[in-house]
């Protein structure tokens, strides 16, 4: 277990209240039982920690570059000359952490596939976000609803089956070692956690579409989905208050965007 | 130079004729002078090599998982038990190659930042694509032109300055070592090549918008942009027929989507 090793005091910097893109980082820590500080969720004025980080004036600090957008991860004394190291971009943080937490696969090939499948799941995550914000993130949903209805139709009819069919095939291709439970090799990776969370989000945001398609992806939505939920660290996390419910983040329940 | 080492016979698998997302991989090889086979561009029936790779029936081969979309990279005998290794997803390929080609930064912190900045540039690349395909990749531009006009306005007014302003600040934050020429540390990385190509694409697709904004980003569009073009391997590549012109790929010249 990674948790028996000594780990630095990792600090996740992300918006409070929603799972969002920070959730992929939380799941990695929770799966292996390594402690982390979820600053914006744990402090009263959480958002005040995030805003200066992404200020359009920032040129970074302590030898770290500026951050484009949260999530970011602060690792005490891991930077240049013993300063704090600050990382950003979900897949880059997962790639860095994956090695430290034992969630990155067992060799160079597996390491690359774990990252690849994660990137593919995050592409699906982005496309799910764009169903309700197809024109501009800065506009309200109501101001791009006509376009959202049209994009969601393509997302449900073409994109969901394309992505879920792909992950179903990845699980089948790794059946010998993974037994339908793991995408890469014979152990849990951050790709499993990422795909699992995106599927969870789709089940929340597109319940009718997913119900109608359930039988098309029996390994992904059956064996795999149930297995990740039962991982020791994940099971405890999902029962805790640290797991935030889906609400108004990437995955939103707008019934008009679901299958009618 | 990476080229003095022995390298495997890398094979890039991507659509023929356009730069597309394959270009980020080409630039990495070209910058360091490491040979690679660009299969679809070098063979008569190039596309026939790509199609089976992404067949919706594929469950992979030789221990490799299936590929979601090109580009993919084949590395002879680098896989399990001496089989060919097949990688996919642009950032995962660049992360793997970056270490082998000396384009990934000089330590763990730099390695992560190189990947982060690359991911950010590829997000911008995706958003540029979505300006002409905001509803569905499978539909013609003409069938989503109303939405494209609206999305492009936000892209030009909010997204271009947000992304270019960020990279301008990254260059400034690294001015001590990078001198405005490198985003991370004191040497060329695949982040430089990726950001450079995306900026090149924006100059092609949004010439009026970019001209109007030129003075806002003097380091990025000046020192940095010119410096990458003058890198030894890149200079020769840009003068060669291997560099495909922008046409109907990610970056397209639709004057109605540019600043009026």
Short mmCIF file of C-alpha atoms in Angstrom, two decimals:
data_model
loop_
_atom_site.label_atom_id
_atom_site.label_comp_id
_atom_site.label_asym_id
_atom_site.label_seq_id
_atom_site.Cartn_x
_atom_site.Cartn_y
_atom_site.Cartn_z
CA UNK A 1 0.00 0.00 0.00
CA UNK A 2 1.22 3.45 -0.91
CA UNK A 3 -0.10 4.72 2.43
CA UNK A 4 2.63 2.96 4.39
CA UNK A 5 5.26 5.18 2.72
CA UNK A 6 6.01 8.69 3.89
CA UNK A 7 4.29 11.28 1.73
CA UNK A 8 4.59 15.07 1.64
CA UNK A 9 1.64 17.21 2.83
CA UNK A 10 -0.09 17.42 -0.56
CA UNK A 11 -2.45 20.39 -0.98
CA UNK A 12 -5.19 20.35 -3.62
CA UNK A 13 -6.18 23.80 -4.86
CA UNK A 14 -9.58 23.75 -6.53
CA UNK A 15 -12.99 25.43 -6.41
CA UNK A 16 -15.09 24.50 -3.36
CA UNK A 17 -18.42 22.61 -3.28
CA UNK A 18 -18.42 20.78 -6.64
CA UNK A 19 -16.58 17.61 -7.68
CA UNK A 20 -15.40 19.28 -10.92
CA UNK A 21 -11.98 18.50 -12.33
CA UNK A 22 -10.54 18.44 -8.80
CA UNK A 23 -12.38 15.16 -8.21
CA UNK A 24 -9.94 13.20 -10.37
CA UNK A 25 -7.12 14.23 -8.01
CA UNK A 26 -9.19 13.53 -4.87
CA UNK A 27 -10.00 10.03 -6.09
CA UNK A 28 -6.30 9.21 -6.54
CA UNK A 29 -5.50 10.18 -2.94
CA UNK A 30 -8.61 8.52 -1.53
CA UNK A 31 -8.04 5.25 -3.40
CA UNK A 32 -4.67 4.70 -1.71
CA UNK A 33 -5.43 6.38 1.62
CA UNK A 34 -2.79 9.09 1.30
CA UNK A 35 -3.77 12.27 3.20
CA UNK A 36 -4.23 15.56 1.34
CA UNK A 37 -5.52 18.98 2.22
CA UNK A 38 -8.51 20.10 0.13
CA UNK A 39 -7.95 23.75 0.91
CA UNK A 40 -10.97 25.48 -0.61
CA UNK A 41 -13.38 22.90 0.85
CA UNK A 42 -11.73 22.88 4.29
CA UNK A 43 -11.45 26.61 4.95
CA UNK A 44 -14.15 29.24 5.43
CA UNK A 45 -13.04 31.58 2.68
CA UNK A 46 -11.78 28.82 0.43
CA UNK A 47 -12.22 30.56 -2.87
CA UNK A 48 -9.86 33.34 -1.78
CA UNK A 49 -6.97 30.88 -2.00
CA UNK A 50 -7.82 29.97 -5.59
CA UNK A 51 -8.35 33.41 -7.12
CA UNK A 52 -4.80 34.84 -6.78
CA UNK A 53 -3.47 31.59 -8.22
CA UNK A 54 -5.20 32.24 -11.55
CA UNK A 55 -4.95 36.02 -11.56
CA UNK A 56 -4.35 37.34 -15.10
CA UNK A 57 -1.44 39.31 -13.61
CA UNK A 58 0.38 36.34 -12.07
CA UNK A 59 3.80 35.34 -13.32
CA UNK A 60 4.02 32.51 -10.78
CA UNK A 61 6.06 32.34 -7.60
CA UNK A 62 8.99 30.48 -6.02
CA UNK A 63 10.25 29.43 -9.44
CA UNK A 64 6.86 27.97 -10.41
CA UNK A 65 5.13 29.15 -13.59
CA UNK A 66 1.64 30.71 -13.39
CA UNK A 67 -1.40 28.41 -13.34
CA UNK A 68 -3.87 28.53 -16.26
CA UNK A 69 -6.83 27.12 -14.32
CA UNK A 70 -7.52 24.94 -11.27
CA UNK A 71 -6.97 22.21 -10.20
CA UNK A 72 -3.42 22.83 -8.99
CA UNK A 73 -1.38 20.76 -6.56
CA UNK A 74 1.09 22.20 -4.06
CA UNK A 75 3.82 19.88 -2.82
CA UNK A 76 5.85 21.37 0.06
CA UNK A 77 9.60 21.59 -0.47
CA UNK A 78 9.52 19.53 -3.68
CA UNK A 79 10.44 22.45 -5.96
CA UNK A 80 13.69 24.13 -6.99
CA UNK A 81 16.02 24.74 -4.03
CA UNK A 82 13.54 23.33 -1.53
CA UNK A 83 10.70 25.71 -2.38
CA UNK A 84 7.12 24.48 -2.78
CA UNK A 85 6.36 22.84 -6.12
CA UNK A 86 3.14 23.91 -7.83
CA UNK A 87 1.66 21.75 -10.59
CA UNK A 88 -1.41 22.36 -12.75
CA UNK A 89 -3.47 20.59 -15.47
CA UNK A 90 -5.36 17.48 -14.31
CA UNK A 91 -3.54 14.91 -16.50
CA UNK A 92 -0.12 16.34 -15.57
CA UNK A 93 -0.97 16.21 -11.86
CA UNK A 94 -2.26 12.64 -12.21
CA UNK A 95 0.83 11.62 -14.17
CA UNK A 96 3.10 13.02 -11.43
CA UNK A 97 1.03 11.59 -8.57
CA UNK A 98 0.45 8.27 -10.32
CA UNK A 99 4.09 7.36 -9.96
CA UNK A 100 4.24 8.41 -6.29
CA UNK A 101 0.97 6.70 -5.31
CA UNK A 102 1.42 3.46 -7.24
CA UNK A 103 -1.49 4.19 -9.58
CA UNK A 104 0.43 4.61 -12.85
CA UNK A 105 0.95 1.06 -14.13
CA UNK A 106 3.92 -1.24 -13.80
CA UNK A 107 6.19 -0.28 -16.72
CA UNK A 108 6.69 2.40 -19.42
CA UNK A 109 4.05 0.90 -21.73
CA UNK A 110 1.42 0.67 -18.99
CA UNK A 111 2.34 4.16 -17.78
CA UNK A 112 1.64 5.57 -21.24
CA UNK A 113 -1.65 3.67 -21.66
CA UNK A 114 -2.85 4.78 -18.21
CA UNK A 115 -2.22 8.38 -19.25
CA UNK A 116 -3.83 7.81 -22.69
CA UNK A 117 -7.05 6.33 -21.35
CA UNK A 118 -7.21 9.10 -18.74
CA UNK A 119 -6.84 11.75 -21.45
CA UNK A 120 -9.61 10.08 -23.46
CA UNK A 121 -11.93 10.05 -20.43
CA UNK A 122 -11.12 13.73 -19.78
CA UNK A 123 -11.98 14.51 -23.42
CA UNK A 124 -15.37 12.92 -22.75
CA UNK A 125 -15.61 14.98 -19.56
CA UNK A 126 -14.99 18.16 -21.60
CA UNK A 127 -17.56 17.18 -24.21
CA UNK A 128 -20.12 16.55 -21.46
CA UNK A 129 -19.43 20.06 -20.15
CA UNK A 130 -19.83 21.52 -23.62
CA UNK A 131 -23.32 20.02 -24.00
CA UNK A 132 -24.60 22.75 -21.66
CA UNK A 133 -22.00 25.36 -22.67
CA UNK A 134 -21.43 24.87 -26.42
CA UNK A 135 -20.82 28.55 -27.22
CA UNK A 136 -19.00 30.08 -24.24
CA UNK A 137 -18.16 29.11 -20.66
CA UNK A 138 -18.69 32.74 -19.67
CA UNK A 139 -22.34 32.81 -20.82
CA UNK A 140 -25.30 31.42 -18.87
CA UNK A 141 -26.79 28.10 -19.98
CA UNK A 142 -30.07 29.88 -20.70
CA UNK A 143 -28.28 32.09 -23.21
CA UNK A 144 -27.01 29.11 -25.23
CA UNK A 145 -29.84 26.67 -24.69
CA UNK A 146 -30.83 26.36 -28.36
CA UNK A 147 -27.28 25.34 -29.24
CA UNK A 148 -27.09 23.11 -26.15
CA UNK A 149 -30.14 21.13 -27.27
CA UNK A 150 -28.57 20.53 -30.66
CA UNK A 151 -25.14 19.60 -29.31
CA UNK A 152 -26.61 17.26 -26.69
CA UNK A 153 -28.43 15.31 -29.38
CA UNK A 154 -25.12 14.59 -31.13
CA UNK A 155 -23.43 13.89 -27.80
CA UNK A 156 -26.06 11.32 -26.80
CA UNK A 157 -26.40 9.68 -30.22
CA UNK A 158 -22.78 9.69 -31.43
CA UNK A 159 -20.30 10.59 -28.71
CA UNK A 160 -21.54 8.62 -25.70
CA UNK A 161 -21.63 5.31 -27.63
CA UNK A 162 -18.28 6.05 -29.27
CA UNK A 163 -16.48 6.70 -25.97
CA UNK A 164 -18.23 4.03 -23.89
CA UNK A 165 -17.79 1.49 -26.69
CA UNK A 166 -14.08 2.30 -26.70
CA UNK A 167 -13.66 1.75 -22.95
CA UNK A 168 -15.69 -1.47 -23.20
CA UNK A 169 -13.14 -2.68 -25.80
CA UNK A 170 -10.18 -1.56 -23.67
CA UNK A 171 -11.55 -3.64 -20.79
CA UNK A 172 -12.02 -6.63 -23.12
CA UNK A 173 -8.49 -6.24 -24.53
CA UNK A 174 -7.14 -6.39 -20.96
CA UNK A 175 -9.47 -9.16 -19.77
CA UNK A 176 -6.65 -11.62 -19.10
CA UNK A 177 -5.03 -9.49 -16.41
CA UNK A 178 -7.75 -6.99 -15.60
CA UNK A 179 -10.73 -9.39 -15.43
CA UNK A 180 -13.04 -6.54 -16.43
CA UNK A 181 -12.03 -4.65 -13.29
CA UNK A 182 -8.97 -2.75 -14.52
CA UNK A 183 -8.29 -0.94 -17.81
CA UNK A 184 -4.53 -1.53 -17.72
CA UNK A 185 -2.67 -4.51 -16.25
CA UNK A 186 -3.82 -6.28 -13.10
CA UNK A 187 -4.15 -3.43 -10.63
CA UNK A 188 -6.02 -0.18 -10.02
CA UNK A 189 -4.71 2.89 -11.88
CA UNK A 190 -5.75 6.53 -12.06
CA UNK A 191 -7.25 5.71 -15.48
CA UNK A 192 -9.79 3.44 -13.75
CA UNK A 193 -10.68 6.19 -11.28
CA UNK A 194 -11.00 8.80 -14.02
CA UNK A 195 -13.15 6.68 -16.33
CA UNK A 196 -15.27 5.64 -13.35
CA UNK A 197 -15.95 9.23 -12.30
CA UNK A 198 -16.85 10.34 -15.82
CA UNK A 199 -19.29 7.40 -16.14
CA UNK A 200 -20.75 8.41 -12.75
CA UNK A 201 -21.24 11.93 -14.09
CA UNK A 202 -22.97 10.65 -17.23
CA UNK A 203 -25.32 8.52 -15.11
CA UNK A 204 -26.22 11.69 -13.19
CA UNK A 205 -26.59 14.06 -16.14
CA UNK A 206 -28.08 11.72 -18.75
CA UNK A 207 -30.01 9.10 -16.71
CA UNK A 208 -32.47 8.13 -19.47
CA UNK A 209 -29.82 7.88 -22.17
CA UNK A 210 -27.58 5.76 -19.95
CA UNK A 211 -30.42 3.50 -18.84
CA UNK A 212 -31.38 2.88 -22.47
CA UNK A 213 -27.79 2.01 -23.37
CA UNK A 214 -26.94 -0.06 -20.30
CA UNK A 215 -26.99 -3.42 -22.10
CA UNK A 216 -24.59 -2.17 -24.80
CA UNK A 217 -21.67 -1.87 -22.37
CA UNK A 218 -22.01 -4.73 -19.87
CA UNK A 219 -18.37 -4.84 -18.74
CA UNK A 220 -17.90 -1.07 -18.35
CA UNK A 221 -21.25 -0.32 -16.71
CA UNK A 222 -21.37 -3.65 -14.86
CA UNK A 223 -18.23 -5.41 -13.63
CA UNK A 224 -15.94 -2.38 -13.94
CA UNK A 225 -18.25 0.28 -12.53
CA UNK A 226 -19.23 -1.82 -9.51
CA UNK A 227 -15.65 -2.95 -8.85
CA UNK A 228 -14.21 0.58 -8.61
CA UNK A 229 -16.93 1.56 -6.11
CA UNK A 230 -15.91 -1.37 -3.92
CA UNK A 231 -12.19 -0.49 -3.80
CA UNK A 232 -11.37 -0.09 -0.11
CA UNK A 233 -10.38 3.59 -0.16
CA UNK A 234 -13.10 4.56 -2.62
CA UNK A 235 -15.87 2.81 -0.69
CA UNK A 236 -15.06 4.80 2.45
CA UNK A 237 -14.72 8.03 0.48
CA UNK A 238 -18.09 7.68 -1.24
CA UNK A 239 -19.75 7.22 2.17
CA UNK A 240 -18.02 10.35 3.55
CA UNK A 241 -18.91 14.03 3.38
CA UNK A 242 -15.74 14.65 1.41
CA UNK A 243 -17.48 13.30 -1.71
CA UNK A 244 -19.46 16.25 -3.04
CA UNK A 245 -22.68 15.53 -4.96
CA UNK A 246 -22.92 16.53 -8.63
CA UNK A 247 -24.73 19.86 -8.95
CA UNK A 248 -23.81 22.79 -11.21
CA UNK A 249 -20.32 21.80 -12.36
CA UNK A 250 -19.26 19.75 -15.38
CA UNK A 251 -22.18 17.32 -15.05
CA UNK A 252 -25.61 18.96 -14.73
CA UNK A 253 -29.06 17.48 -14.69
CA UNK A 254 -30.96 19.40 -17.36
CA UNK A 255 -33.74 16.93 -18.28
CA UNK A 256 -34.29 18.65 -21.63
CA UNK A 257 -30.74 17.65 -22.71
CA UNK A 258 -31.33 13.97 -21.90
CA UNK A 259 -33.07 11.42 -24.13
CA UNK A 260 -36.79 12.28 -24.33
CA UNK B 1 22.07 15.95 -29.57
CA UNK B 2 19.49 13.19 -29.27
CA UNK B 3 20.23 12.21 -32.87
CA UNK B 4 23.65 10.78 -32.00
CA UNK B 5 21.96 8.10 -29.88
CA UNK B 6 20.47 4.97 -31.39
CA UNK B 7 16.72 5.23 -31.77
CA UNK B 8 14.10 2.65 -32.76
CA UNK B 9 12.34 2.99 -36.12
CA UNK B 10 9.46 5.16 -34.88
CA UNK B 11 6.32 5.07 -37.01
CA UNK B 12 3.75 7.87 -36.85
CA UNK B 13 0.22 6.78 -37.70
CA UNK B 14 -1.96 9.74 -38.63
CA UNK B 15 -4.23 11.03 -41.40
CA UNK B 16 -2.39 12.09 -44.57
CA UNK B 17 -2.16 15.60 -46.09
CA UNK B 18 -2.98 17.86 -43.10
CA UNK B 19 -0.77 18.93 -40.19
CA UNK B 20 -3.55 18.09 -37.69
CA UNK B 21 -2.72 16.65 -34.31
CA UNK B 22 0.02 14.53 -35.89
CA UNK B 23 2.05 17.70 -36.38
CA UNK B 24 2.93 17.93 -32.69
CA UNK B 25 4.63 14.54 -32.95
CA UNK B 26 6.37 15.40 -36.23
CA UNK B 27 7.79 18.59 -34.73
CA UNK B 28 9.36 16.67 -31.83
CA UNK B 29 11.21 14.32 -34.20
CA UNK B 30 12.19 17.10 -36.61
CA UNK B 31 13.52 19.38 -33.86
CA UNK B 32 16.11 16.82 -32.77
CA UNK B 33 16.74 15.21 -36.16
CA UNK B 34 15.54 11.73 -35.16
CA UNK B 35 14.18 9.78 -38.16
CA UNK B 36 10.54 8.63 -38.20
CA UNK B 37 8.25 7.06 -40.74
CA UNK B 38 5.15 9.14 -41.50
CA UNK B 39 3.26 6.17 -42.89
CA UNK B 40 0.07 7.70 -44.26
CA UNK B 41 1.95 10.53 -45.96
CA UNK B 42 4.70 8.28 -47.35
CA UNK B 43 2.60 5.48 -48.87
CA UNK B 44 0.14 5.53 -51.76
CA UNK B 45 -2.85 4.17 -49.89
CA UNK B 46 -1.92 5.81 -46.60
CA UNK B 47 -5.34 6.08 -45.09
CA UNK B 48 -5.80 2.30 -45.31
CA UNK B 49 -3.23 1.92 -42.55
CA UNK B 50 -5.13 4.24 -40.23
CA UNK B 51 -8.68 2.94 -40.60
CA UNK B 52 -8.24 -0.56 -39.09
CA UNK B 53 -6.40 1.04 -36.16
CA UNK B 54 -9.53 2.92 -35.10
CA UNK B 55 -12.10 0.34 -36.18
CA UNK B 56 -15.04 0.24 -33.74
CA UNK B 57 -14.50 -3.53 -33.61
CA UNK B 58 -10.82 -3.41 -32.59
CA UNK B 59 -9.74 -4.77 -29.25
CA UNK B 60 -6.09 -3.97 -29.96
CA UNK B 61 -3.27 -6.33 -30.91
CA UNK B 62 0.03 -7.71 -29.59
CA UNK B 63 -0.94 -6.81 -26.03
CA UNK B 64 -1.68 -3.20 -26.98
CA UNK B 65 -5.09 -1.70 -26.20
CA UNK B 66 -7.27 -0.32 -29.03
CA UNK B 67 -6.67 3.27 -30.21
CA UNK B 68 -9.42 5.87 -29.73
CA UNK B 69 -8.23 8.23 -32.49
CA UNK B 70 -5.04 9.08 -34.37
CA UNK B 71 -2.27 10.08 -33.90
CA UNK B 72 -0.73 6.81 -32.74
CA UNK B 73 2.94 5.90 -32.52
CA UNK B 74 4.34 2.44 -33.20
CA UNK B 75 7.69 1.58 -31.64
CA UNK B 76 9.14 -1.70 -32.90
CA UNK B 77 9.95 -4.29 -30.25
CA UNK B 78 9.34 -1.89 -27.36
CA UNK B 79 6.19 -3.65 -26.10
CA UNK B 80 5.50 -6.67 -23.90
CA UNK B 81 7.75 -9.67 -24.75
CA UNK B 82 9.43 -7.82 -27.62
CA UNK B 83 6.24 -7.07 -29.55
CA UNK B 84 5.62 -3.65 -31.09
CA UNK B 85 4.42 -0.99 -28.67
CA UNK B 86 1.50 1.14 -29.83
CA UNK B 87 0.77 4.45 -28.07
CA UNK B 88 -2.06 6.93 -28.66
CA UNK B 89 -3.22 10.37 -27.44
CA UNK B 90 -0.98 13.29 -28.43
CA UNK B 91 0.09 14.36 -24.91
CA UNK B 92 0.83 10.75 -23.89
CA UNK B 93 2.96 10.23 -27.03
CA UNK B 94 4.80 13.50 -26.41
CA UNK B 95 5.37 12.63 -22.76
CA UNK B 96 6.86 9.26 -23.74
CA UNK B 97 8.93 10.68 -26.59
CA UNK B 98 9.97 13.76 -24.65
CA UNK B 99 12.11 11.67 -22.32
CA UNK B 100 13.70 9.71 -25.17
CA UNK B 101 14.39 12.77 -27.35
CA UNK B 102 15.62 15.14 -24.64
CA UNK B 103 12.63 17.47 -25.04
CA UNK B 104 10.94 16.92 -21.66
CA UNK B 105 12.80 19.21 -19.27
CA UNK B 106 15.65 18.50 -16.90
CA UNK B 107 13.94 17.23 -13.72
CA UNK B 108 10.54 16.06 -12.38
CA UNK B 109 9.25 19.62 -11.88
CA UNK B 110 10.21 20.71 -15.40
CA UNK B 111 8.84 17.46 -16.81
CA UNK B 112 5.46 18.19 -15.27
CA UNK B 113 5.39 21.84 -16.40
CA UNK B 114 6.35 20.86 -19.96
CA UNK B 115 3.39 18.47 -20.01
CA UNK B 116 1.08 21.08 -18.39
CA UNK B 117 1.87 23.85 -20.87
CA UNK B 118 1.50 21.34 -23.71
CA UNK B 119 -1.93 20.29 -22.43
CA UNK B 120 -2.95 23.94 -22.19
CA UNK B 121 -1.85 24.60 -25.78
CA UNK B 122 -3.74 21.51 -26.93
CA UNK B 123 -6.86 22.79 -25.14
CA UNK B 124 -6.49 25.96 -27.21
CA UNK B 125 -6.03 23.78 -30.31
CA UNK B 126 -9.32 22.00 -29.50
CA UNK B 127 -11.15 25.28 -28.94
CA UNK B 128 -9.87 26.58 -32.29
CA UNK B 129 -11.27 23.43 -33.93
CA UNK B 130 -14.60 23.92 -32.19
CA UNK B 131 -14.99 27.44 -33.61
CA UNK B 132 -15.89 25.84 -36.96
CA UNK B 133 -17.45 22.69 -35.48
CA UNK B 134 -19.24 23.83 -32.29
CA UNK B 135 -22.12 21.33 -32.55
CA UNK B 136 -20.70 18.12 -34.01
CA UNK B 137 -17.50 16.98 -35.72
CA UNK B 138 -19.60 14.73 -37.93
CA UNK B 139 -21.63 17.62 -39.41
CA UNK B 140 -20.46 19.94 -42.20
CA UNK B 141 -19.35 23.44 -41.26
CA UNK B 142 -22.17 24.85 -43.38
CA UNK B 143 -24.68 23.01 -41.19
CA UNK B 144 -23.41 24.66 -38.00
CA UNK B 145 -22.33 28.04 -39.35
CA UNK B 146 -24.74 30.12 -37.25
CA UNK B 147 -23.34 28.56 -34.09
CA UNK B 148 -19.80 28.84 -35.44
CA UNK B 149 -20.15 32.59 -35.91
CA UNK B 150 -21.31 32.96 -32.33
CA UNK B 151 -18.63 30.71 -30.84
CA UNK B 152 -15.87 32.37 -32.86
CA UNK B 153 -16.80 35.76 -31.45
CA UNK B 154 -16.25 34.48 -27.91
CA UNK B 155 -13.09 32.65 -28.99
CA UNK B 156 -11.57 35.80 -30.49
CA UNK B 157 -12.66 38.19 -27.74
CA UNK B 158 -12.17 36.04 -24.63
CA UNK B 159 -10.29 32.82 -25.30
CA UNK B 160 -7.43 33.98 -27.59
CA UNK B 161 -6.35 36.76 -25.19
CA UNK B 162 -6.75 34.46 -22.15
CA UNK B 163 -4.53 31.73 -23.60
CA UNK B 164 -1.96 33.98 -25.29
CA UNK B 165 -1.76 36.17 -22.19
CA UNK B 166 -1.06 33.07 -20.14
CA UNK B 167 1.80 31.89 -22.35
CA UNK B 168 3.20 35.44 -22.40
CA UNK B 169 3.31 35.27 -18.57
CA UNK B 170 4.87 31.80 -18.59
CA UNK B 171 7.66 33.14 -20.81
CA UNK B 172 8.12 36.12 -18.48
CA UNK B 173 8.20 33.87 -15.40
CA UNK B 174 10.99 31.86 -17.03
CA UNK B 175 12.87 34.85 -18.43
CA UNK B 176 16.00 34.21 -16.33
CA UNK B 177 16.73 30.86 -17.93
CA UNK B 178 14.55 30.91 -21.02
CA UNK B 179 15.31 34.47 -22.24
CA UNK B 180 11.90 34.60 -23.90
CA UNK B 181 12.88 31.67 -26.12
CA UNK B 182 11.83 28.72 -23.95
CA UNK B 183 8.74 28.18 -21.79
CA UNK B 184 10.50 25.87 -19.30
CA UNK B 185 14.14 25.99 -18.22
CA UNK B 186 16.97 26.89 -20.58
CA UNK B 187 16.38 24.51 -23.48
CA UNK B 188 13.86 23.56 -26.13
CA UNK B 189 10.98 21.31 -25.00
CA UNK B 190 7.97 19.78 -26.69
CA UNK B 191 5.90 22.47 -24.94
CA UNK B 192 7.71 25.12 -27.02
CA UNK B 193 7.02 23.20 -30.22
CA UNK B 194 3.34 22.66 -29.33
CA UNK B 195 2.66 26.27 -28.35
CA UNK B 196 4.53 27.45 -31.45
CA UNK B 197 2.43 25.30 -33.80
CA UNK B 198 -0.87 26.39 -32.21
CA UNK B 199 0.17 30.04 -32.55
CA UNK B 200 1.08 29.34 -36.20
CA UNK B 201 -2.39 27.90 -36.70
CA UNK B 202 -4.07 30.93 -35.14
CA UNK B 203 -2.05 33.23 -37.41
CA UNK B 204 -3.38 31.23 -40.38
CA UNK B 205 -7.01 30.95 -39.28
CA UNK B 206 -7.52 34.35 -37.60
CA UNK B 207 -5.09 36.70 -39.40
CA UNK B 208 -6.96 39.93 -38.66
CA UNK B 209 -7.56 39.10 -35.01
CA UNK B 210 -3.93 38.14 -34.49
CA UNK B 211 -2.61 41.22 -36.32
CA UNK B 212 -4.79 43.46 -34.15
CA UNK B 213 -3.51 41.79 -30.98
CA UNK B 214 0.17 41.51 -31.95
CA UNK B 215 1.38 44.25 -29.61
CA UNK B 216 -0.35 42.66 -26.60
CA UNK B 217 1.95 39.63 -26.58
CA UNK B 218 5.40 40.86 -27.64
CA UNK B 219 7.42 38.00 -26.14
CA UNK B 220 5.19 35.16 -27.35
CA UNK B 221 4.55 36.50 -30.85
CA UNK B 222 8.00 38.10 -31.15
CA UNK B 223 11.08 36.60 -29.49
CA UNK B 224 9.55 33.19 -28.83
CA UNK B 225 7.76 32.66 -32.14
CA UNK B 226 10.79 33.68 -34.21
CA UNK B 227 13.23 31.70 -32.08
CA UNK B 228 11.40 28.36 -32.49
CA UNK B 229 11.33 28.83 -36.29
CA UNK B 230 15.10 29.27 -36.25
CA UNK B 231 15.87 26.07 -34.29
CA UNK B 232 18.14 24.03 -36.53
CA UNK B 233 15.87 21.02 -37.08
CA UNK B 234 12.73 23.12 -37.34
CA UNK B 235 14.21 25.53 -39.87
CA UNK B 236 15.05 22.69 -42.23
CA UNK B 237 11.68 21.04 -41.69
CA UNK B 238 9.70 24.18 -42.46
CA UNK B 239 11.57 24.53 -45.76
CA UNK B 240 10.83 20.90 -46.67
CA UNK B 241 7.83 19.24 -48.31
CA UNK B 242 7.27 17.26 -45.14
CA UNK B 243 5.66 20.34 -43.58
CA UNK B 244 2.08 20.31 -44.85
CA UNK B 245 0.28 23.63 -45.25
CA UNK B 246 -2.78 24.37 -43.14
CA UNK B 247 -5.94 23.64 -45.12
CA UNK B 248 -9.10 21.87 -43.89
CA UNK B 249 -7.93 20.43 -40.59
CA UNK B 250 -8.01 21.96 -37.10
CA UNK B 251 -7.11 25.43 -38.36
CA UNK B 252 -9.24 26.72 -41.27
CA UNK B 253 -9.37 30.07 -42.97
CA UNK B 254 -13.04 31.05 -42.90
CA UNK B 255 -12.83 34.86 -43.17
CA UNK B 256 -16.33 35.24 -41.69
CA UNK B 257 -15.08 33.74 -38.40
CA UNK B 258 -12.19 36.22 -38.13
CA UNK B 259 -12.40 39.79 -36.81
CA UNK B 260 -14.41 41.92 -39.28
#
